[in-house]
JSON list of C-alpha atoms and ligand atoms in Angstrom, two decimals:
[
{"chain": "Y", "resi": 1, "resn": "MET", "atom": "CA", "xyz": [-155.73, 75.91, 1.19]},
{"chain": "Y", "resi": 2, "resn": "PRO", "atom": "CA", "xyz": [-156.55, 78.32, -1.67]},
{"chain": "Y", "resi": 3, "resn": "THR", "atom": "CA", "xyz": [-157.04, 81.89, -0.52]},
{"chain": "Y", "resi": 4, "resn": "ARG", "atom": "CA", "xyz": [-159.54, 84.27, -2.03]},
{"chain": "Y", "resi": 5, "resn": "PRO", "atom": "CA", "xyz": [-158.17, 87.47, -3.61]},
{"chain": "Y", "resi": 6, "resn": "PRO", "atom": "CA", "xyz": [-158.70, 90.46, -1.33]},
{"chain": "Y", "resi": 7, "resn": "PRO", "atom": "CA", "xyz": [-161.75, 92.60, -2.17]},
{"chain": "Y", "resi": 8, "resn": "PRO", "atom": "CA", "xyz": [-161.11, 95.97, -3.85]},
{"chain": "Y", "resi": 9, "resn": "LYS", "atom": "CA", "xyz": [-160.21, 98.79, -1.45]},
{"chain": "Y", "resi": 10, "resn": "PRO", "atom": "CA", "xyz": [-163.03, 101.40, -1.38]},
{"chain": "Y", "resi": 11, "resn": "GLY", "atom": "CA", "xyz": [-160.56, 104.17, -0.56]},
{"chain": "Y", "resi": 12, "resn": "THR", "atom": "CA", "xyz": [-158.72, 103.68, -3.86]},
{"chain": "Y", "resi": 13, "resn": "ASP", "atom": "CA", "xyz": [-161.83, 103.49, -6.08]},
{"chain": "Y", "resi": 14, "resn": "PRO", "atom": "CA", "xyz": [-161.50, 106.09, -8.87]},
{"chain": "Y", "resi": 15, "resn": "LEU", "atom": "CA", "xyz": [-165.22, 106.87, -8.40]},
{"chain": "Y", "resi": 16, "resn": "PRO", "atom": "CA", "xyz": [-165.46, 108.41, -4.87]},
{"chain": "Y", "resi": 17, "resn": "LEU", "atom": "CA", "xyz": [-169.19, 107.85, -4.41]},
{"chain": "Y", "resi": 18, "resn": "ARG", "atom": "CA", "xyz": [-168.90, 104.20, -5.44]},
{"chain": "Y", "resi": 19, "resn": "GLY", "atom": "CA", "xyz": [-166.00, 103.84, -2.98]},
{"chain": "Y", "resi": 20, "resn": "LEU", "atom": "CA", "xyz": [-168.10, 105.47, -0.25]},
{"chain": "Y", "resi": 21, "resn": "ARG", "atom": "CA", "xyz": [-170.99, 103.09, -0.96]},
{"chain": "Y", "resi": 22, "resn": "ALA", "atom": "CA", "xyz": [-168.59, 100.12, -0.76]},
{"chain": "Y", "resi": 23, "resn": "SER", "atom": "CA", "xyz": [-167.25, 101.43, 2.60]},
{"chain": "Y", "resi": 24, "resn": "PHE", "atom": "CA", "xyz": [-170.80, 101.62, 3.98]},
{"chain": "Y", "resi": 25, "resn": "GLY", "atom": "CA", "xyz": [-171.41, 98.09, 2.68]},
{"chain": "Y", "resi": 26, "resn": "TYR", "atom": "CA", "xyz": [-168.39, 96.74, 4.59]},
{"chain": "Y", "resi": 27, "resn": "ALA", "atom": "CA", "xyz": [-169.41, 98.64, 7.74]},
{"chain": "Y", "resi": 28, "resn": "TRP", "atom": "CA", "xyz": [-172.95, 97.28, 7.48]},
{"chain": "Y", "resi": 29, "resn": "ALA", "atom": "CA", "xyz": [-171.51, 93.75, 7.09]},
{"chain": "Y", "resi": 30, "resn": "GLY", "atom": "CA", "xyz": [-169.70, 94.38, 10.40]},
{"chain": "Y", "resi": 31, "resn": "VAL", "atom": "CA", "xyz": [-172.96, 95.36, 12.10]},
{"chain": "Y", "resi": 32, "resn": "ARG", "atom": "CA", "xyz": [-174.65, 92.22, 10.71]},
{"chain": "Y", "resi": 33, "resn": "TYR", "atom": "CA", "xyz": [-171.74, 90.05, 11.94]},
{"chain": "Y", "resi": 34, "resn": "ALA", "atom": "CA", "xyz": [-172.02, 91.53, 15.45]},
{"chain": "Y", "resi": 35, "resn": "TRP", "atom": "CA", "xyz": [-175.82, 91.17, 15.44]},
{"chain": "Y", "resi": 36, "resn": "LYS", "atom": "CA", "xyz": [-175.61, 87.51, 14.43]},
{"chain": "Y", "resi": 37, "resn": "SER", "atom": "CA", "xyz": [-172.71, 86.47, 16.65]},
{"chain": "Y", "resi": 38, "resn": "GLN", "atom": "CA", "xyz": [-173.00, 88.66, 19.78]},
{"chain": "Y", "resi": 39, "resn": "ARG", "atom": "CA", "xyz": [-175.90, 88.17, 22.16]},
{"chain": "Y", "resi": 40, "resn": "ASN", "atom": "CA", "xyz": [-174.71, 91.18, 24.20]},
{"chain": "Y", "resi": 41, "resn": "PHE", "atom": "CA", "xyz": [-174.84, 93.42, 21.12]},
{"chain": "Y", "resi": 42, "resn": "ARG", "atom": "CA", "xyz": [-178.45, 92.36, 20.42]},
{"chain": "Y", "resi": 43, "resn": "LEU", "atom": "CA", "xyz": [-179.36, 92.98, 24.07]},
{"chain": "Y", "resi": 44, "resn": "GLU", "atom": "CA", "xyz": [-177.75, 96.44, 23.97]},
{"chain": "Y", "resi": 45, "resn": "VAL", "atom": "CA", "xyz": [-179.69, 97.32, 20.80]},
{"chain": "Y", "resi": 46, "resn": "TYR", "atom": "CA", "xyz": [-182.96, 96.32, 22.51]},
{"chain": "Y", "resi": 47, "resn": "VAL", "atom": "CA", "xyz": [-182.08, 98.35, 25.61]},
{"chain": "Y", "resi": 48, "resn": "ALA", "atom": "CA", "xyz": [-181.15, 101.32, 23.38]},
{"chain": "Y", "resi": 49, "resn": "ALA", "atom": "CA", "xyz": [-184.53, 101.14, 21.61]},
{"chain": "Y", "resi": 50, "resn": "LEU", "atom": "CA", "xyz": [-186.27, 100.96, 24.99]},
{"chain": "Y", "resi": 51, "resn": "ALA", "atom": "CA", "xyz": [-184.30, 103.95, 26.33]},
{"chain": "Y", "resi": 52, "resn": "LEU", "atom": "CA", "xyz": [-185.09, 106.05, 23.24]},
{"chain": "Y", "resi": 53, "resn": "GLY", "atom": "CA", "xyz": [-188.78, 105.10, 23.47]},
{"chain": "Y", "resi": 54, "resn": "LEU", "atom": "CA", "xyz": [-188.76, 106.04, 27.16]},
{"chain": "Y", "resi": 55, "resn": "ALA", "atom": "CA", "xyz": [-187.03, 109.37, 26.39]},
{"chain": "Y", "resi": 56, "resn": "TRP", "atom": "CA", "xyz": [-189.74, 110.15, 23.82]},
{"chain": "Y", "resi": 57, "resn": "TRP", "atom": "CA", "xyz": [-192.56, 109.15, 26.21]},
{"chain": "Y", "resi": 58, "resn": "LEU", "atom": "CA", "xyz": [-191.14, 111.09, 29.17]},
{"chain": "Y", "resi": 59, "resn": "LYS", "atom": "CA", "xyz": [-190.08, 114.07, 27.00]},
{"chain": "Y", "resi": 60, "resn": "VAL", "atom": "CA", "xyz": [-186.46, 113.67, 28.16]},
{"chain": "Y", "resi": 61, "resn": "ASN", "atom": "CA", "xyz": [-183.77, 115.31, 25.98]},
{"chain": "Y", "resi": 62, "resn": "PRO", "atom": "CA", "xyz": [-182.77, 112.48, 23.59]},
{"chain": "Y", "resi": 63, "resn": "VAL", "atom": "CA", "xyz": [-179.25, 113.86, 22.91]},
{"chain": "Y", "resi": 64, "resn": "PRO", "atom": "CA", "xyz": [-177.52, 112.37, 26.02]},
{"chain": "Y", "resi": 65, "resn": "VAL", "atom": "CA", "xyz": [-179.41, 109.11, 25.43]},
{"chain": "Y", "resi": 66, "resn": "LEU", "atom": "CA", "xyz": [-178.21, 108.99, 21.81]},
{"chain": "Y", "resi": 67, "resn": "LEU", "atom": "CA", "xyz": [-174.63, 109.75, 22.91]},
{"chain": "Y", "resi": 68, "resn": "LEU", "atom": "CA", "xyz": [-174.69, 106.92, 25.47]},
{"chain": "Y", "resi": 69, "resn": "VAL", "atom": "CA", "xyz": [-176.21, 104.52, 22.92]},
{"chain": "Y", "resi": 70, "resn": "ALA", "atom": "CA", "xyz": [-173.50, 105.41, 20.40]},
{"chain": "Y", "resi": 71, "resn": "LEU", "atom": "CA", "xyz": [-170.80, 104.93, 23.06]},
{"chain": "Y", "resi": 72, "resn": "VAL", "atom": "CA", "xyz": [-172.02, 101.53, 24.27]},
{"chain": "Y", "resi": 73, "resn": "LEU", "atom": "CA", "xyz": [-172.80, 100.10, 20.80]},
{"chain": "Y", "resi": 74, "resn": "GLY", "atom": "CA", "xyz": [-169.58, 101.48, 19.31]},
{"chain": "Y", "resi": 75, "resn": "LEU", "atom": "CA", "xyz": [-167.51, 100.01, 22.12]},
{"chain": "Y", "resi": 76, "resn": "GLU", "atom": "CA", "xyz": [-169.29, 96.65, 21.81]},
{"chain": "Y", "resi": 77, "resn": "LEU", "atom": "CA", "xyz": [-168.44, 96.61, 18.09]},
{"chain": "Y", "resi": 78, "resn": "ILE", "atom": "CA", "xyz": [-164.77, 97.37, 18.83]},
{"chain": "Y", "resi": 79, "resn": "ASN", "atom": "CA", "xyz": [-164.80, 94.61, 21.48]},
{"chain": "Y", "resi": 80, "resn": "THR", "atom": "CA", "xyz": [-166.21, 92.18, 18.90]},
{"chain": "Y", "resi": 81, "resn": "ALA", "atom": "CA", "xyz": [-163.54, 93.17, 16.36]},
{"chain": "Y", "resi": 82, "resn": "LEU", "atom": "CA", "xyz": [-160.82, 92.69, 18.97]},
{"chain": "Y", "resi": 83, "resn": "GLU", "atom": "CA", "xyz": [-162.19, 89.25, 19.89]},
{"chain": "Y", "resi": 84, "resn": "ALA", "atom": "CA", "xyz": [-162.07, 88.25, 16.21]},
{"chain": "Y", "resi": 85, "resn": "VAL", "atom": "CA", "xyz": [-158.44, 89.42, 15.89]},
{"chain": "Y", "resi": 86, "resn": "VAL", "atom": "CA", "xyz": [-157.45, 87.61, 19.10]},
{"chain": "Y", "resi": 87, "resn": "ASP", "atom": "CA", "xyz": [-159.12, 84.39, 17.89]},
{"chain": "Y", "resi": 88, "resn": "LEU", "atom": "CA", "xyz": [-157.29, 84.77, 14.58]},
{"chain": "Y", "resi": 89, "resn": "VAL", "atom": "CA", "xyz": [-153.81, 85.32, 16.01]},
{"chain": "Y", "resi": 90, "resn": "SER", "atom": "CA", "xyz": [-154.16, 83.19, 19.14]},
{"chain": "Y", "resi": 91, "resn": "PRO", "atom": "CA", "xyz": [-156.58, 80.28, 18.66]},
{"chain": "Y", "resi": 92, "resn": "ASN", "atom": "CA", "xyz": [-154.86, 78.51, 21.56]},
{"chain": "Y", "resi": 93, "resn": "TYR", "atom": "CA", "xyz": [-154.71, 79.73, 25.14]},
{"chain": "Y", "resi": 94, "resn": "HIS", "atom": "CA", "xyz": [-152.27, 82.59, 25.75]},
{"chain": "Y", "resi": 95, "resn": "PRO", "atom": "CA", "xyz": [-152.18, 84.87, 28.80]},
{"chain": "Y", "resi": 96, "resn": "LEU", "atom": "CA", "xyz": [-151.88, 87.96, 26.59]},
{"chain": "Y", "resi": 97, "resn": "ALA", "atom": "CA", "xyz": [-154.89, 86.85, 24.53]},
{"chain": "Y", "resi": 98, "resn": "LYS", "atom": "CA", "xyz": [-156.78, 86.48, 27.81]},
{"chain": "Y", "resi": 99, "resn": "ALA", "atom": "CA", "xyz": [-155.66, 89.94, 28.97]},
{"chain": "Y", "resi": 100, "resn": "ALA", "atom": "CA", "xyz": [-156.68, 91.53, 25.64]},
{"chain": "Y", "resi": 101, "resn": "LYS", "atom": "CA", "xyz": [-160.16, 89.96, 25.69]},
{"chain": "Y", "resi": 102, "resn": "ASP", "atom": "CA", "xyz": [-160.73, 90.60, 29.39]},
{"chain": "Y", "resi": 103, "resn": "ILE", "atom": "CA", "xyz": [-159.65, 94.26, 29.15]},
{"chain": "Y", "resi": 104, "resn": "ALA", "atom": "CA", "xyz": [-161.83, 94.87, 26.08]},
{"chain": "Y", "resi": 105, "resn": "ALA", "atom": "CA", "xyz": [-164.78, 93.27, 27.89]},
{"chain": "Y", "resi": 106, "resn": "ALA", "atom": "CA", "xyz": [-164.00, 95.42, 30.96]},
{"chain": "Y", "resi": 107, "resn": "SER", "atom": "CA", "xyz": [-164.23, 98.59, 28.85]},
{"chain": "Y", "resi": 108, "resn": "VAL", "atom": "CA", "xyz": [-167.74, 97.63, 27.73]},
{"chain": "Y", "resi": 109, "resn": "LEU", "atom": "CA", "xyz": [-168.70, 96.74, 31.29]},
{"chain": "Y", "resi": 110, "resn": "ILE", "atom": "CA", "xyz": [-167.49, 100.07, 32.73]},
{"chain": "Y", "resi": 111, "resn": "VAL", "atom": "CA", "xyz": [-169.16, 102.19, 30.04]},
{"chain": "Y", "resi": 112, "resn": "SER", "atom": "CA", "xyz": [-172.41, 100.18, 30.21]},
{"chain": "Y", "resi": 113, "resn": "THR", "atom": "CA", "xyz": [-172.55, 100.48, 34.01]},
{"chain": "Y", "resi": 114, "resn": "ILE", "atom": "CA", "xyz": [-172.01, 104.25, 33.88]},
{"chain": "Y", "resi": 115, "resn": "ALA", "atom": "CA", "xyz": [-174.56, 104.54, 31.03]},
{"chain": "Y", "resi": 116, "resn": "ALA", "atom": "CA", "xyz": [-177.11, 102.65, 33.15]},
{"chain": "Y", "resi": 117, "resn": "LEU", "atom": "CA", "xyz": [-176.43, 104.99, 36.08]},
{"chain": "Y", "resi": 118, "resn": "ILE", "atom": "CA", "xyz": [-176.85, 108.10, 33.90]},
{"chain": "Y", "resi": 119, "resn": "GLY", "atom": "CA", "xyz": [-180.01, 106.54, 32.42]},
{"chain": "Y", "resi": 120, "resn": "PHE", "atom": "CA", "xyz": [-181.39, 106.10, 35.93]},
{"chain": "Y", "resi": 121, "resn": "LEU", "atom": "CA", "xyz": [-180.60, 109.74, 36.82]},
{"chain": "Y", "resi": 122, "resn": "LEU", "atom": "CA", "xyz": [-182.20, 110.95, 33.56]},
{"chain": "Y", "resi": 123, "resn": "PHE", "atom": "CA", "xyz": [-185.33, 108.82, 33.66]},
{"chain": "Y", "resi": 124, "resn": "PHE", "atom": "CA", "xyz": [-186.17, 108.26, 37.32]},
{"chain": "Y", "resi": 125, "resn": "PRO", "atom": "CA", "xyz": [-187.49, 111.77, 38.23]},
{"chain": "Y", "resi": 126, "resn": "PRO", "atom": "CA", "xyz": [-189.75, 112.20, 35.14]},
{"chain": "Y", "resi": 127, "resn": "LEU", "atom": "CA", "xyz": [-190.92, 108.57, 35.40]},
{"chain": "Y", "resi": 128, "resn": "VAL", "atom": "CA", "xyz": [-191.95, 108.99, 39.03]},
{"chain": "Y", "resi": 129, "resn": "SER", "atom": "CA", "xyz": [-193.82, 112.20, 38.20]},
{"chain": "Y", "resi": 130, "resn": "ARG", "atom": "CA", "xyz": [-195.43, 110.71, 35.05]},
{"chain": "Y", "resi": 131, "resn": "LEU", "atom": "CA", "xyz": [-196.69, 107.70, 37.01]},
{"chain": "Y", "resi": 132, "resn": "GLY", "atom": "CA", "xyz": [-198.06, 110.09, 39.65]},
{"chain": "Y", "resi": 133, "resn": "LEU", "atom": "CA", "xyz": [-195.98, 108.54, 42.43]},
{"chain": "Y", "resi": 134, "resn": "TRP", "atom": "CA", "xyz": [-194.59, 111.86, 43.67]},
{"chain": "Q", "resi": 201, "resn": "ATP", "atom": "N1", "xyz": [-157.07, 82.51, 23.14]},
{"chain": "Q", "resi": 201, "resn": "ATP", "atom": "C1", "xyz": [-157.36, 82.72, 24.42]},
{"chain": "Q", "resi": 201, "resn": "ATP", "atom": "N2", "xyz": [-156.38, 82.69, 25.34]},
{"chain": "Q", "resi": 201, "resn": "ATP", "atom": "C2", "xyz": [-156.64, 82.92, 26.65]},
{"chain": "Q", "resi": 201, "resn": "ATP", "atom": "N3", "xyz": [-157.85, 83.18, 27.14]},
{"chain": "Q", "resi": 201, "resn": "ATP", "atom": "C3", "xyz": [-158.87, 83.23, 26.29]},
{"chain": "Q", "resi": 201, "resn": "ATP", "atom": "C4", "xyz": [-158.69, 83.00, 24.88]},
{"chain": "Q", "resi": 201, "resn": "ATP", "atom": "N4", "xyz": [-159.91, 83.12, 24.29]},
{"chain": "Q", "resi": 201, "resn": "ATP", "atom": "C5", "xyz": [-160.77, 83.40, 25.27]},
{"chain": "Q", "resi": 201, "resn": "ATP", "atom": "N5", "xyz": [-160.17, 83.48, 26.46]},
{"chain": "Q", "resi": 201, "resn": "ATP", "atom": "C6", "xyz": [-160.80, 83.77, 27.77]},
{"chain": "Q", "resi": 201, "resn": "ATP", "atom": "O1", "xyz": [-162.16, 83.39, 27.74]},
{"chain": "Q", "resi": 201, "resn": "ATP", "atom": "C7", "xyz": [-163.00, 84.54, 27.93]},
{"chain": "Q", "resi": 201, "resn": "ATP", "atom": "C8", "xyz": [-164.20, 84.40, 27.06]},
{"chain": "Q", "resi": 201, "resn": "ATP", "atom": "O2", "xyz": [-163.75, 84.40, 25.71]},
{"chain": "Q", "resi": 201, "resn": "ATP", "atom": "P1", "xyz": [-164.73, 84.41, 24.48]},
{"chain": "Q", "resi": 201, "resn": "ATP", "atom": "O3", "xyz": [-163.96, 84.46, 23.23]},
{"chain": "Q", "resi": 201, "resn": "ATP", "atom": "O4", "xyz": [-165.70, 83.28, 24.63]},
{"chain": "Q", "resi": 201, "resn": "ATP", "atom": "O5", "xyz": [-165.37, 85.79, 24.72]},
{"chain": "Q", "resi": 201, "resn": "ATP", "atom": "P2", "xyz": [-166.78, 86.19, 25.24]},
{"chain": "Q", "resi": 201, "resn": "ATP", "atom": "O6", "xyz": [-166.56, 87.32, 26.19]},
{"chain": "Q", "resi": 201, "resn": "ATP", "atom": "O7", "xyz": [-167.55, 85.00, 25.73]},
{"chain": "Q", "resi": 201, "resn": "ATP", "atom": "O8", "xyz": [-167.31, 86.72, 23.91]},
{"chain": "Q", "resi": 201, "resn": "ATP", "atom": "P3", "xyz": [-168.63, 86.48, 23.16]},
{"chain": "Q", "resi": 201, "resn": "ATP", "atom": "O9", "xyz": [-169.27, 87.81, 23.33]},
{"chain": "Q", "resi": 201, "resn": "ATP", "atom": "O10", "xyz": [-168.15, 86.18, 21.80]},
{"chain": "Q", "resi": 201, "resn": "ATP", "atom": "O11", "xyz": [-169.40, 85.36, 23.82]},
{"chain": "Q", "resi": 201, "resn": "ATP", "atom": "C9", "xyz": [-162.12, 85.75, 27.61]},
{"chain": "Q", "resi": 201, "resn": "ATP", "atom": "O12", "xyz": [-162.56, 86.91, 28.27]},
{"chain": "Q", "resi": 201, "resn": "ATP", "atom": "C10", "xyz": [-160.76, 85.27, 28.09]},
{"chain": "Q", "resi": 201, "resn": "ATP", "atom": "O13", "xyz": [-160.65, 85.42, 29.50]}
]
């Protein structure tokens, strides 16, 4: 099967700004790949938008919310990259491939669960007071 020549490396471009633009282009392609292929990533983006909207409405400091959003989305992207590498090197069943995918998924699960807990602690008191329940 003919292979395509590798694309130019942005880091070696003699024009630094052009190289930087190319790097952003590749990173954006990664975001688009995750958005198209990962239902969990899309769900996390919707939840992030909801949390930021809620923070604005309830006048909650958005910095911890932004940090948690960055952590969850960043980890989901790394998980997606790892899945792609595992599928590339181990298209057939292998216990180590299973361990790699399961552990990467566990990291997203743990961080998302803790983020949800922190979100509850951040939003619950101002939400109750805003809705006049307390
Ligand atoms: N090559 C493999 N060898 C062994 N187990 C695998 C392999 N590929 C997948 N698995 C097992 O199947 C599970 C699901 O794998 P899959 O690639 O469908 O990931 P996923 O978590 O469903 O990801 P996606 O977010 O793409 O739906 C993995 O967590 C792992 O336990």
